[in-house]
C-alpha cells in the first residue's frame, strides 16, 4: 500500500480495467490532502494565470500584468505563465517543507498536475530558474530543476544568477526595481527558440520577467513559464 507523502496515511488504489490494461499514474498524495490544494480555475489573466474574480482587467490582463506591460523596461518579454494552484496557507506550508526544509520527495506530489498542463504547452527548450551558488549550498537542491527532472523534462542550463537577499524579504516595489540578476550562458542555443521556464511560485513576476528579458535579449524568440503557485 502506498502512503501519502504529506500525511503518511495509507492509500488504496482501486483496481479497474483501465488501471489493469494501462499503467495508471501513481499519485503521491491522498484525496484528503489533494482536496486542500486550491486549483486555479475559471476566468484568469491571460498572462499570469491569476483568477480575475472582481478584478478589473485590460485586454484580458490583471492589473499587475497591465502595469508590467506598460513599463517600457519590462513589457513584452514574458509571454505567459501557467500556474496550477492558489498560494493558500496549505500550499505555502507544503512548498516551505519542500523548498526550505529539504523535503525533496514532496516534489512527487506535483508531478501529475505538471504533466497534465505541460501537454497544452509548446516549447523548444526548458530551463529552470537557477539559484545562486550561495543559495544552492544553503538549500541543497534547486526546487525548479527537481520538478523538471521528476516530470521527465530535459533542461538546458541557460542562466546563472547573482546572489541577492531573499526575494521573500522584499516588498513588491523593491522587487520591481531590482537590477538584472541573471546572466545568459550558451546563447547560441537560444537563437529563435521558444523557451519554457519552470519555477515554484509566481509572486510579483519579477524573477520570471528578469529571466525572460535576459533570454529574449540573448536571442530567444519567446519565453513562457509554468509554476506551482500564483
PDB file of C-alpha atoms in Angstrom:
ATOM      1  CA  UNK A   1       0.000   0.000   0.000  1.00  0.00           C
ATOM      2  CA  UNK A   2       1.330   3.441  -0.956  1.00  0.00           C
ATOM      3  CA  UNK A   3       1.406   6.152   1.695  1.00  0.00           C
ATOM      4  CA  UNK A   4       0.560   9.815   1.193  1.00  0.00           C
ATOM      5  CA  UNK A   5       3.751  11.872   1.141  1.00  0.00           C
ATOM      6  CA  UNK A   6       2.027  14.652   3.064  1.00  0.00           C
ATOM      7  CA  UNK A   7       0.032  12.980   5.857  1.00  0.00           C
ATOM      8  CA  UNK A   8       1.512   9.459   5.664  1.00  0.00           C
ATOM      9  CA  UNK A   9      -1.925   7.815   5.523  1.00  0.00           C
ATOM     10  CA  UNK A  10      -2.191   4.612   3.502  1.00  0.00           C
ATOM     11  CA  UNK A  11      -3.726   4.947   0.034  1.00  0.00           C
ATOM     12  CA  UNK A  12      -5.580   2.145  -1.719  1.00  0.00           C
ATOM     13  CA  UNK A  13      -5.547   2.099  -5.498  1.00  0.00           C
ATOM     14  CA  UNK A  14      -8.862   0.972  -6.978  1.00  0.00           C
ATOM     15  CA  UNK A  15      -8.464  -1.861  -9.461  1.00  0.00           C
ATOM     16  CA  UNK A  16     -10.291  -1.052 -12.683  1.00  0.00           C
ATOM     17  CA  UNK A  17      -9.975  -2.363 -16.222  1.00  0.00           C
ATOM     18  CA  UNK A  18      -8.260   0.885 -17.129  1.00  0.00           C
ATOM     19  CA  UNK A  19      -5.650   0.549 -14.377  1.00  0.00           C
ATOM     20  CA  UNK A  20      -5.047  -3.096 -15.298  1.00  0.00           C
ATOM     21  CA  UNK A  21      -4.780  -2.552 -19.051  1.00  0.00           C
ATOM     22  CA  UNK A  22      -2.917   0.752 -18.865  1.00  0.00           C
ATOM     23  CA  UNK A  23      -0.271   1.665 -16.349  1.00  0.00           C
ATOM     24  CA  UNK A  24      -2.020   4.299 -14.254  1.00  0.00           C
ATOM     25  CA  UNK A  25      -0.119   7.241 -12.799  1.00  0.00           C
ATOM     26  CA  UNK A  26       0.516   6.512  -9.119  1.00  0.00           C
ATOM     27  CA  UNK A  27      -0.437   9.552  -7.061  1.00  0.00           C
ATOM     28  CA  UNK A  28       1.834  10.597  -4.220  1.00  0.00           C
ATOM     29  CA  UNK A  29      -0.909  12.388  -2.288  1.00  0.00           C
ATOM     30  CA  UNK A  30      -4.197  11.153  -0.794  1.00  0.00           C
ATOM     31  CA  UNK A  31      -7.610  12.547  -1.760  1.00  0.00           C
ATOM     32  CA  UNK A  32      -7.910  14.446   1.528  1.00  0.00           C
ATOM     33  CA  UNK A  33      -4.613  16.266   1.093  1.00  0.00           C
ATOM     34  CA  UNK A  34      -5.207  16.839  -2.610  1.00  0.00           C
ATOM     35  CA  UNK A  35      -8.525  18.459  -1.723  1.00  0.00           C
ATOM     36  CA  UNK A  36      -6.648  21.125   0.233  1.00  0.00           C
ATOM     37  CA  UNK A  37      -4.823  22.188  -2.916  1.00  0.00           C
ATOM     38  CA  UNK A  38      -6.896  25.009  -4.397  1.00  0.00           C
ATOM     39  CA  UNK A  39      -6.635  24.683  -8.173  1.00  0.00           C
ATOM     40  CA  UNK A  40      -6.838  27.810 -10.297  1.00  0.00           C
ATOM     41  CA  UNK A  41      -9.999  27.682 -12.416  1.00  0.00           C
ATOM     42  CA  UNK A  42     -12.449  29.971 -14.162  1.00  0.00           C
ATOM     43  CA  UNK A  43     -11.537  33.227 -15.888  1.00  0.00           C
ATOM     44  CA  UNK A  44      -7.860  34.030 -15.447  1.00  0.00           C
ATOM     45  CA  UNK A  45      -5.368  36.660 -16.523  1.00  0.00           C
ATOM     46  CA  UNK A  46      -4.081  35.640 -19.956  1.00  0.00           C
ATOM     47  CA  UNK A  47      -0.521  36.349 -18.859  1.00  0.00           C
ATOM     48  CA  UNK A  48      -0.022  35.223 -15.243  1.00  0.00           C
ATOM     49  CA  UNK A  49      -2.984  32.851 -14.521  1.00  0.00           C
ATOM     50  CA  UNK A  50      -4.359  34.942 -11.655  1.00  0.00           C
ATOM     51  CA  UNK A  51      -8.069  34.259 -11.160  1.00  0.00           C
ATOM     52  CA  UNK A  52      -9.717  37.534 -12.107  1.00  0.00           C
ATOM     53  CA  UNK A  53     -12.870  37.398  -9.976  1.00  0.00           C
ATOM     54  CA  UNK A  54     -13.893  41.010  -9.437  1.00  0.00           C
ATOM     55  CA  UNK A  55     -10.546  42.417 -10.607  1.00  0.00           C
ATOM     56  CA  UNK A  56     -10.670  44.983 -13.366  1.00  0.00           C
ATOM     57  CA  UNK A  57      -8.728  43.926 -16.394  1.00  0.00           C
ATOM     58  CA  UNK A  58      -7.319  45.445 -19.552  1.00  0.00           C
ATOM     59  CA  UNK A  59      -7.373  43.225 -22.634  1.00  0.00           C
ATOM     60  CA  UNK A  60      -7.552  40.071 -20.556  1.00  0.00           C
ATOM     61  CA  UNK A  61      -4.731  41.139 -18.228  1.00  0.00           C
ATOM     62  CA  UNK A  62      -4.943  41.615 -14.454  1.00  0.00           C
ATOM     63  CA  UNK A  63      -3.885  44.980 -13.051  1.00  0.00           C
ATOM     64  CA  UNK A  64      -0.421  43.680 -12.119  1.00  0.00           C
ATOM     65  CA  UNK A  65       0.319  42.437 -15.621  1.00  0.00           C
ATOM     66  CA  UNK A  66      -1.105  45.614 -17.164  1.00  0.00           C
ATOM     67  CA  UNK A  67       1.402  47.605 -15.100  1.00  0.00           C
ATOM     68  CA  UNK A  68       4.259  45.329 -16.159  1.00  0.00           C
ATOM     69  CA  UNK A  69       3.340  45.551 -19.837  1.00  0.00           C
ATOM     70  CA  UNK A  70       3.070  49.356 -19.744  1.00  0.00           C
ATOM     71  CA  UNK A  71       6.564  49.532 -18.263  1.00  0.00           C
ATOM     72  CA  UNK A  72       8.969  50.215 -21.147  1.00  0.00           C
ATOM     73  CA  UNK A  73      11.792  48.395 -19.394  1.00  0.00           C
ATOM     74  CA  UNK A  74       9.887  45.143 -18.721  1.00  0.00           C
ATOM     75  CA  UNK A  75       6.920  44.906 -21.100  1.00  0.00           C
ATOM     76  CA  UNK A  76       6.847  42.314 -23.855  1.00  0.00           C
ATOM     77  CA  UNK A  77       9.337  39.777 -22.501  1.00  0.00           C
ATOM     78  CA  UNK A  78       7.280  37.124 -20.684  1.00  0.00           C
ATOM     79  CA  UNK A  79       4.576  35.717 -22.972  1.00  0.00           C
ATOM     80  CA  UNK A  80       2.600  33.685 -20.457  1.00  0.00           C
ATOM     81  CA  UNK A  81       2.821  31.971 -17.075  1.00  0.00           C
ATOM     82  CA  UNK A  82       0.722  28.895 -16.341  1.00  0.00           C
ATOM     83  CA  UNK A  83       0.137  28.471 -12.587  1.00  0.00           C
ATOM     84  CA  UNK A  84      -1.536  25.395 -11.111  1.00  0.00           C
ATOM     85  CA  UNK A  85      -2.711  26.382  -7.630  1.00  0.00           C
ATOM     86  CA  UNK A  86      -3.621  29.338  -5.438  1.00  0.00           C
ATOM     87  CA  UNK A  87      -0.871  30.065  -2.931  1.00  0.00           C
ATOM     88  CA  UNK A  88      -3.047  29.329   0.105  1.00  0.00           C
ATOM     89  CA  UNK A  89      -1.736  28.521   3.606  1.00  0.00           C
ATOM     90  CA  UNK A  90      -1.750  24.786   2.943  1.00  0.00           C
ATOM     91  CA  UNK A  91       0.345  25.084  -0.228  1.00  0.00           C
ATOM     92  CA  UNK A  92       2.589  27.680   1.415  1.00  0.00           C
ATOM     93  CA  UNK A  93       3.425  25.179   4.162  1.00  0.00           C
ATOM     94  CA  UNK A  94       3.911  22.359   1.641  1.00  0.00           C
ATOM     95  CA  UNK A  95       6.302  24.409  -0.508  1.00  0.00           C
ATOM     96  CA  UNK A  96       8.185  25.595   2.597  1.00  0.00           C
ATOM     97  CA  UNK A  97       8.797  21.969   3.635  1.00  0.00           C
ATOM     98  CA  UNK A  98       9.923  21.154   0.107  1.00  0.00           C
ATOM     99  CA  UNK A  99      11.929  24.261  -0.664  1.00  0.00           C
ATOM    100  CA  UNK A 100      13.422  25.426   2.630  1.00  0.00           C
ATOM    101  CA  UNK A 101      13.447  22.286   4.795  1.00  0.00           C
ATOM    102  CA  UNK A 102      14.822  19.977   2.144  1.00  0.00           C
ATOM    103  CA  UNK A 103      11.911  17.521   1.831  1.00  0.00           C
ATOM    104  CA  UNK A 104      12.828  16.712  -1.772  1.00  0.00           C
ATOM    105  CA  UNK A 105      10.326  13.828  -2.009  1.00  0.00           C
ATOM    106  CA  UNK A 106       7.400  16.271  -1.820  1.00  0.00           C
ATOM    107  CA  UNK A 107       8.126  17.261  -5.428  1.00  0.00           C
ATOM    108  CA  UNK A 108       6.422  13.985  -6.405  1.00  0.00           C
ATOM    109  CA  UNK A 109       3.099  15.445  -5.198  1.00  0.00           C
ATOM    110  CA  UNK A 110       3.066  17.934  -8.072  1.00  0.00           C
ATOM    111  CA  UNK A 111       4.250  15.697 -10.911  1.00  0.00           C
ATOM    112  CA  UNK A 112       0.825  14.541 -12.259  1.00  0.00           C
ATOM    113  CA  UNK A 113      -0.532  18.107 -12.194  1.00  0.00           C
ATOM    114  CA  UNK A 114       2.506  19.463 -14.048  1.00  0.00           C
ATOM    115  CA  UNK A 115       2.348  16.707 -16.676  1.00  0.00           C
ATOM    116  CA  UNK A 116      -1.315  17.458 -17.262  1.00  0.00           C
ATOM    117  CA  UNK A 117      -0.685  21.157 -18.011  1.00  0.00           C
ATOM    118  CA  UNK A 118       2.531  20.631 -19.957  1.00  0.00           C
ATOM    119  CA  UNK A 119       0.551  18.729 -22.598  1.00  0.00           C
ATOM    120  CA  UNK A 120      -1.033  22.066 -23.557  1.00  0.00           C
ATOM    121  CA  UNK A 121       2.261  23.943 -23.903  1.00  0.00           C
ATOM    122  CA  UNK A 122       4.631  24.226 -26.860  1.00  0.00           C
ATOM    123  CA  UNK A 123       8.339  24.922 -26.423  1.00  0.00           C
ATOM    124  CA  UNK A 124      11.757  24.111 -27.861  1.00  0.00           C
ATOM    125  CA  UNK A 125      13.914  24.280 -24.738  1.00  0.00           C
ATOM    126  CA  UNK A 126      13.268  24.016 -20.999  1.00  0.00           C
ATOM    127  CA  UNK A 127      15.262  25.736 -18.280  1.00  0.00           C
ATOM    128  CA  UNK A 128      14.818  26.095 -14.525  1.00  0.00           C
ATOM    129  CA  UNK A 129      15.246  29.363 -12.649  1.00  0.00           C
ATOM    130  CA  UNK A 130      18.761  28.985 -11.248  1.00  0.00           C
ATOM    131  CA  UNK A 131      19.838  29.593  -7.662  1.00  0.00           C
ATOM    132  CA  UNK A 132      22.976  31.496  -6.761  1.00  0.00           C
ATOM    133  CA  UNK A 133      25.863  29.293  -5.566  1.00  0.00           C
ATOM    134  CA  UNK A 134      25.244  30.514  -2.020  1.00  0.00           C
ATOM    135  CA  UNK A 135      21.531  29.707  -2.104  1.00  0.00           C
ATOM    136  CA  UNK A 136      22.145  26.298  -3.702  1.00  0.00           C
ATOM    137  CA  UNK A 137      24.596  25.409  -0.942  1.00  0.00           C
ATOM    138  CA  UNK A 138      22.056  26.535   1.658  1.00  0.00           C
ATOM    139  CA  UNK A 139      19.120  24.503   0.238  1.00  0.00           C
ATOM    140  CA  UNK A 140      20.969  21.530  -1.205  1.00  0.00           C
ATOM    141  CA  UNK A 141      18.980  21.409  -4.458  1.00  0.00           C
ATOM    142  CA  UNK A 142      17.232  23.624  -6.997  1.00  0.00           C
ATOM    143  CA  UNK A 143      13.475  23.231  -6.472  1.00  0.00           C
ATOM    144  CA  UNK A 144      12.587  24.081 -10.077  1.00  0.00           C
ATOM    145  CA  UNK A 145      15.177  21.697 -11.502  1.00  0.00           C
ATOM    146  CA  UNK A 146      13.912  18.915  -9.223  1.00  0.00           C
ATOM    147  CA  UNK A 147      10.387  19.374 -10.594  1.00  0.00           C
ATOM    148  CA  UNK A 148      11.661  19.288 -14.176  1.00  0.00           C
ATOM    149  CA  UNK A 149      13.691  16.136 -13.506  1.00  0.00           C
ATOM    150  CA  UNK A 150      10.771  14.262 -11.950  1.00  0.00           C
ATOM    151  CA  UNK A 151       8.402  15.265 -14.757  1.00  0.00           C
ATOM    152  CA  UNK A 152      10.978  13.953 -17.239  1.00  0.00           C
ATOM    153  CA  UNK A 153      11.849  17.264 -18.896  1.00  0.00           C
ATOM    154  CA  UNK A 154      15.319  17.595 -20.360  1.00  0.00           C
ATOM    155  CA  UNK A 155      16.606  21.008 -19.258  1.00  0.00           C
ATOM    156  CA  UNK A 156      19.378  23.223 -20.547  1.00  0.00           C
ATOM    157  CA  UNK A 157      21.322  25.475 -18.177  1.00  0.00           C
ATOM    158  CA  UNK A 158      20.992  28.823 -19.891  1.00  0.00           C
ATOM    159  CA  UNK A 159      21.192  31.239 -16.947  1.00  0.00           C
ATOM    160  CA  UNK A 160      23.371  31.973 -13.943  1.00  0.00           C
ATOM    161  CA  UNK A 161      22.187  34.056 -11.021  1.00  0.00           C
ATOM    162  CA  UNK A 162      23.832  36.805  -8.991  1.00  0.00           C
ATOM    163  CA  UNK A 163      23.396  36.280  -5.252  1.00  0.00           C
ATOM    164  CA  UNK A 164      20.928  38.728  -3.667  1.00  0.00           C
ATOM    165  CA  UNK A 165      18.881  38.978  -0.491  1.00  0.00           C
ATOM    166  CA  UNK A 166      15.916  36.578  -0.389  1.00  0.00           C
ATOM    167  CA  UNK A 167      13.023  37.812  -2.544  1.00  0.00           C
ATOM    168  CA  UNK A 168      10.535  36.946   0.213  1.00  0.00           C
ATOM    169  CA  UNK A 169      12.045  39.718   2.348  1.00  0.00           C
ATOM    170  CA  UNK A 170      11.440  42.398  -0.281  1.00  0.00           C
ATOM    171  CA  UNK A 171       8.345  44.482  -0.902  1.00  0.00           C
ATOM    172  CA  UNK A 172       6.632  44.422  -4.279  1.00  0.00           C
ATOM    173  CA  UNK A 173       8.110  47.795  -5.220  1.00  0.00           C
ATOM    174  CA  UNK A 174      11.607  46.680  -4.190  1.00  0.00           C
ATOM    175  CA  UNK A 175      11.279  43.554  -6.330  1.00  0.00           C
ATOM    176  CA  UNK A 176      10.117  45.541  -9.349  1.00  0.00           C
ATOM    177  CA  UNK A 177      13.054  47.935  -9.112  1.00  0.00           C
ATOM    178  CA  UNK A 178      15.773  45.274  -8.732  1.00  0.00           C
ATOM    179  CA  UNK A 179      18.642  45.385 -11.234  1.00  0.00           C
ATOM    180  CA  UNK A 180      19.052  42.415 -13.598  1.00  0.00           C
ATOM    181  CA  UNK A 181      20.100  39.347 -11.587  1.00  0.00           C
ATOM    182  CA  UNK A 182      20.609  36.844 -14.428  1.00  0.00           C
ATOM    183  CA  UNK A 183      23.370  36.307 -16.949  1.00  0.00           C
ATOM    184  CA  UNK A 184      22.996  34.126 -20.056  1.00  0.00           C
ATOM    185  CA  UNK A 185      25.136  31.091 -20.882  1.00  0.00           C
ATOM    186  CA  UNK A 186      25.064  29.157 -24.164  1.00  0.00           C
ATOM    187  CA  UNK A 187      23.314  31.974 -26.010  1.00  0.00           C
ATOM    188  CA  UNK A 188      23.868  30.130 -29.322  1.00  0.00           C
ATOM    189  CA  UNK A 189      21.297  27.536 -28.191  1.00  0.00           C
ATOM    190  CA  UNK A 190      18.621  30.204 -27.696  1.00  0.00           C
ATOM    191  CA  UNK A 191      18.507  31.684 -31.203  1.00  0.00           C
ATOM    192  CA  UNK A 192      14.882  31.763 -32.453  1.00  0.00           C
ATOM    193  CA  UNK A 193      13.808  29.218 -29.810  1.00  0.00           C
ATOM    194  CA  UNK A 194      10.686  29.153 -27.629  1.00  0.00           C
ATOM    195  CA  UNK A 195      11.876  28.723 -24.043  1.00  0.00           C
ATOM    196  CA  UNK A 196       9.870  27.307 -21.138  1.00  0.00           C
ATOM    197  CA  UNK A 197      10.970  28.274 -17.620  1.00  0.00           C
ATOM    198  CA  UNK A 198       9.960  26.073 -14.702  1.00  0.00           C
ATOM    199  CA  UNK A 199       9.755  27.553 -11.189  1.00  0.00           C
ATOM    200  CA  UNK A 200       7.806  27.055  -7.963  1.00  0.00           C
ATOM    201  CA  UNK A 201       5.974  30.330  -7.193  1.00  0.00           C
ATOM    202  CA  UNK A 202       4.817  33.337  -9.215  1.00  0.00           C
ATOM    203  CA  UNK A 203       4.597  36.191  -6.710  1.00  0.00           C
ATOM    204  CA  UNK A 204       5.055  39.563  -8.406  1.00  0.00           C
ATOM    205  CA  UNK A 205       6.504  38.079 -11.594  1.00  0.00           C
ATOM    206  CA  UNK A 206       9.803  39.886 -11.104  1.00  0.00           C
ATOM    207  CA  UNK A 207      12.054  36.813 -11.179  1.00  0.00           C
ATOM    208  CA  UNK A 208      10.426  35.344 -14.275  1.00  0.00           C
ATOM    209  CA  UNK A 209      10.498  38.671 -16.118  1.00  0.00           C
ATOM    210  CA  UNK A 210      14.175  39.176 -15.289  1.00  0.00           C
ATOM    211  CA  UNK A 211      14.887  35.713 -16.687  1.00  0.00           C
ATOM    212  CA  UNK A 212      12.678  36.257 -19.744  1.00  0.00           C
ATOM    213  CA  UNK A 213      14.310  39.594 -20.523  1.00  0.00           C
ATOM    214  CA  UNK A 214      17.794  38.064 -20.324  1.00  0.00           C
ATOM    215  CA  UNK A 215      16.771  35.186 -22.630  1.00  0.00           C
ATOM    216  CA  UNK A 216      14.960  37.366 -25.194  1.00  0.00           C
ATOM    217  CA  UNK A 217      17.837  39.851 -25.260  1.00  0.00           C
ATOM    218  CA  UNK A 218      20.198  36.916 -25.954  1.00  0.00           C
ATOM    219  CA  UNK A 219      18.147  35.834 -28.986  1.00  0.00           C
ATOM    220  CA  UNK A 220      15.248  33.673 -27.778  1.00  0.00           C
ATOM    221  CA  UNK A 221      12.051  34.031 -29.823  1.00  0.00           C
ATOM    222  CA  UNK A 222       9.578  33.615 -26.944  1.00  0.00           C
ATOM    223  CA  UNK A 223       9.620  32.864 -23.211  1.00  0.00           C
ATOM    224  CA  UNK A 224       6.791  31.291 -21.221  1.00  0.00           C
ATOM    225  CA  UNK A 225       6.773  29.700 -17.777  1.00  0.00           C
ATOM    226  CA  UNK A 226       4.985  27.210 -15.557  1.00  0.00           C
ATOM    227  CA  UNK A 227       4.754  27.486 -11.767  1.00  0.00           C
ATOM    228  CA  UNK A 228       3.083  25.538  -8.987  1.00  0.00           C
ATOM    229  CA  UNK A 229       1.560  28.582  -7.322  1.00  0.00           C
ATOM    230  CA  UNK A 230       0.190  32.030  -8.088  1.00  0.00           C
TER     231      UNK A 230
END
